[in-house]
Amino acid sequence: MKNRNFLYVLALSLGMFATSCSSDDNEGETIVPIQGKYNLSQQGTIVDGKEVLVNAPENQEGCSRDYLDLRVSNAAVIGDYDGSNCALVETTGTYVRSHNDLTITVGAVSTTSDIMNLTNKELKLKDKATGIITVYTR
């Protein structure tokens, strides 16, 4: 009787183990939603296998930081503060996320980036064409 119960529990455990993980795979994709407003923080590249990041030169000194606003409607709004009066210029386009790729299209120009890191506080992108790394923070 003990052997039969042991075999039953073993078979049940193996069945649960074999089926529980198959649909939980997210292929390395983060489950944090990408929608939100991100402030431009740093930019850089990889040199000798190490990330070299500096404060983003696009941010106008004395102004608010430039930003990227990814909305639920798949609209991408890029905010750029410029000039001595910190005038805000907003450019609107669209974005598409496919696994760990983010493609932003403004007019006829599209850029695709790898999502290197996505948390509740940071979005780190690496441009596939140029290799430039851009870090945004919330």
Tab-separated table of C-alpha atoms in Angstrom:
chain	number	residue	atom	x	y	z
A	1	MET	CA	0.000	0.000	0.000
A	2	LYS	CA	2.872	2.394	0.845
A	3	ASN	CA	4.549	1.695	-2.489
A	4	ARG	CA	1.361	2.426	-4.415
A	5	ASN	CA	0.868	5.781	-2.602
A	6	PHE	CA	4.517	6.675	-3.167
A	7	LEU	CA	4.252	5.907	-6.906
A	8	TYR	CA	1.019	7.908	-7.150
A	9	VAL	CA	2.608	10.967	-5.487
A	10	LEU	CA	5.735	10.612	-7.640
A	11	ALA	CA	3.697	10.405	-10.861
A	12	LEU	CA	1.578	13.403	-9.839
A	13	SER	CA	4.684	15.453	-8.971
A	14	LEU	CA	6.372	14.655	-12.276
A	15	GLY	CA	3.237	15.579	-14.190
A	16	MET	CA	2.960	18.935	-12.441
A	17	PHE	CA	6.666	19.666	-12.938
A	18	ALA	CA	6.542	18.875	-16.652
A	19	THR	CA	3.526	21.084	-17.383
A	20	SER	CA	3.901	24.004	-14.972
A	21	CYS	CA	6.921	25.658	-16.601
A	22	SER	CA	6.114	25.407	-20.302
A	23	SER	CA	3.823	28.444	-20.575
A	24	ASP	CA	5.601	30.553	-17.952
A	25	ASP	CA	8.572	31.257	-20.228
A	26	ASN	CA	8.811	34.897	-21.283
A	27	GLU	CA	11.874	34.403	-23.513
A	28	GLY	CA	13.991	36.842	-21.504
A	29	GLU	CA	11.469	39.643	-21.820
A	30	THR	CA	10.812	41.732	-18.762
A	31	ILE	CA	7.242	41.892	-17.530
A	32	VAL	CA	7.429	45.532	-16.365
A	33	PRO	CA	5.114	47.665	-18.545
A	34	ILE	CA	7.026	50.035	-20.811
A	35	GLN	CA	4.409	52.795	-20.796
A	36	GLY	CA	5.355	55.903	-18.857
A	37	LYS	CA	7.301	59.136	-18.923
A	38	TYR	CA	11.086	58.787	-18.789
A	39	ASN	CA	13.568	61.624	-18.281
A	40	LEU	CA	16.756	61.542	-20.342
A	41	SER	CA	19.611	60.833	-17.959
A	42	GLN	CA	22.765	59.402	-19.573
A	43	GLN	CA	24.246	58.387	-22.905
A	44	GLY	CA	27.305	56.444	-23.949
A	45	THR	CA	28.707	53.363	-25.642
A	46	ILE	CA	30.581	50.191	-24.848
A	47	VAL	CA	34.370	50.606	-24.848
A	48	ASP	CA	36.620	47.579	-24.320
A	49	GLY	CA	33.619	45.567	-23.122
A	50	LYS	CA	32.537	48.137	-20.512
A	51	GLU	CA	29.720	50.656	-20.585
A	52	VAL	CA	30.933	54.251	-20.587
A	53	LEU	CA	28.045	56.581	-19.747
A	54	VAL	CA	28.039	60.360	-19.276
A	55	ASN	CA	25.304	62.867	-18.479
A	56	ALA	CA	23.219	63.343	-21.616
A	57	PRO	CA	24.605	66.302	-23.604
A	58	GLU	CA	21.147	66.910	-25.135
A	59	ASN	CA	19.834	68.185	-21.794
A	60	GLN	CA	19.994	71.983	-21.859
A	61	GLU	CA	21.744	73.302	-18.742
A	62	GLY	CA	19.330	75.125	-16.437
A	63	CYS	CA	16.275	73.486	-18.026
A	64	SER	CA	14.228	70.437	-17.168
A	65	ARG	CA	15.565	67.224	-18.641
A	66	ASP	CA	14.411	66.097	-22.066
A	67	TYR	CA	12.003	63.176	-21.931
A	68	LEU	CA	10.420	60.239	-23.715
A	69	ASP	CA	6.746	59.617	-22.991
A	70	LEU	CA	5.498	56.187	-24.120
A	71	ARG	CA	1.728	56.154	-23.918
A	72	VAL	CA	-0.743	53.267	-23.739
A	73	SER	CA	-2.083	54.292	-27.178
A	74	ASN	CA	1.394	53.470	-28.655
A	75	ALA	CA	2.093	57.178	-29.123
A	76	ALA	CA	5.659	58.250	-28.408
A	77	VAL	CA	6.144	61.872	-27.377
A	78	ILE	CA	9.696	63.221	-27.321
A	79	GLY	CA	10.108	66.392	-25.273
A	80	ASP	CA	13.101	68.663	-25.929
A	81	TYR	CA	13.857	71.712	-23.803
A	82	ASP	CA	16.049	74.141	-25.708
A	83	GLY	CA	17.387	77.670	-25.744
A	84	SER	CA	17.929	80.250	-23.051
A	85	ASN	CA	14.205	80.352	-22.267
A	86	CYS	CA	13.959	76.509	-22.033
A	87	ALA	CA	11.271	76.343	-24.715
A	88	LEU	CA	9.662	72.905	-24.908
A	89	VAL	CA	9.351	71.301	-28.331
A	90	GLU	CA	7.312	68.090	-28.433
A	91	THR	CA	7.596	65.655	-31.323
A	92	THR	CA	4.985	62.921	-31.614
A	93	GLY	CA	5.399	59.560	-33.268
A	94	THR	CA	4.570	55.944	-32.547
A	95	TYR	CA	6.322	53.041	-30.885
A	96	VAL	CA	6.144	49.279	-31.117
A	97	ARG	CA	7.579	46.843	-28.619
A	98	SER	CA	8.422	43.339	-29.779
A	99	HIS	CA	9.985	41.253	-27.013
A	100	ASN	CA	13.156	43.188	-26.095
A	101	ASP	CA	13.110	45.490	-29.140
A	102	LEU	CA	11.640	48.989	-29.120
A	103	THR	CA	10.996	50.711	-32.455
A	104	ILE	CA	10.151	54.413	-32.395
A	105	THR	CA	8.891	56.019	-35.596
A	106	VAL	CA	8.695	59.781	-36.078
A	107	GLY	CA	7.570	60.773	-39.559
A	108	ALA	CA	9.420	58.536	-42.012
A	109	VAL	CA	12.347	57.831	-39.652
A	110	SER	CA	12.372	54.675	-37.517
A	111	THR	CA	14.934	53.660	-34.929
A	112	THR	CA	15.088	50.235	-33.334
A	113	SER	CA	16.778	49.687	-29.991
A	114	ASP	CA	17.456	46.734	-27.727
A	115	ILE	CA	15.863	47.117	-24.307
A	116	MET	CA	18.901	46.472	-22.106
A	117	ASN	CA	17.123	47.182	-18.828
A	118	LEU	CA	13.549	47.998	-17.916
A	119	THR	CA	12.555	48.493	-14.299
A	120	ASN	CA	10.058	50.699	-12.486
A	121	LYS	CA	12.765	53.392	-12.326
A	122	GLU	CA	14.907	52.944	-15.461
A	123	LEU	CA	14.730	52.314	-19.194
A	124	LYS	CA	18.081	51.569	-20.847
A	125	LEU	CA	18.163	51.332	-24.640
A	126	LYS	CA	20.938	50.420	-27.079
A	127	ASP	CA	20.431	51.675	-30.638
A	128	LYS	CA	20.846	48.726	-33.016
A	129	ALA	CA	22.317	50.877	-35.819
A	130	THR	CA	24.735	53.093	-33.875
A	131	GLY	CA	25.379	51.173	-30.645
A	132	ILE	CA	24.645	54.282	-28.583
A	133	ILE	CA	23.265	53.516	-25.139
A	134	THR	CA	20.621	55.871	-23.730
A	135	VAL	CA	19.444	55.736	-20.126
A	136	TYR	CA	16.102	57.206	-19.080
A	137	THR	CA	14.862	57.436	-15.497
A	138	ARG	CA	11.404	57.976	-14.019
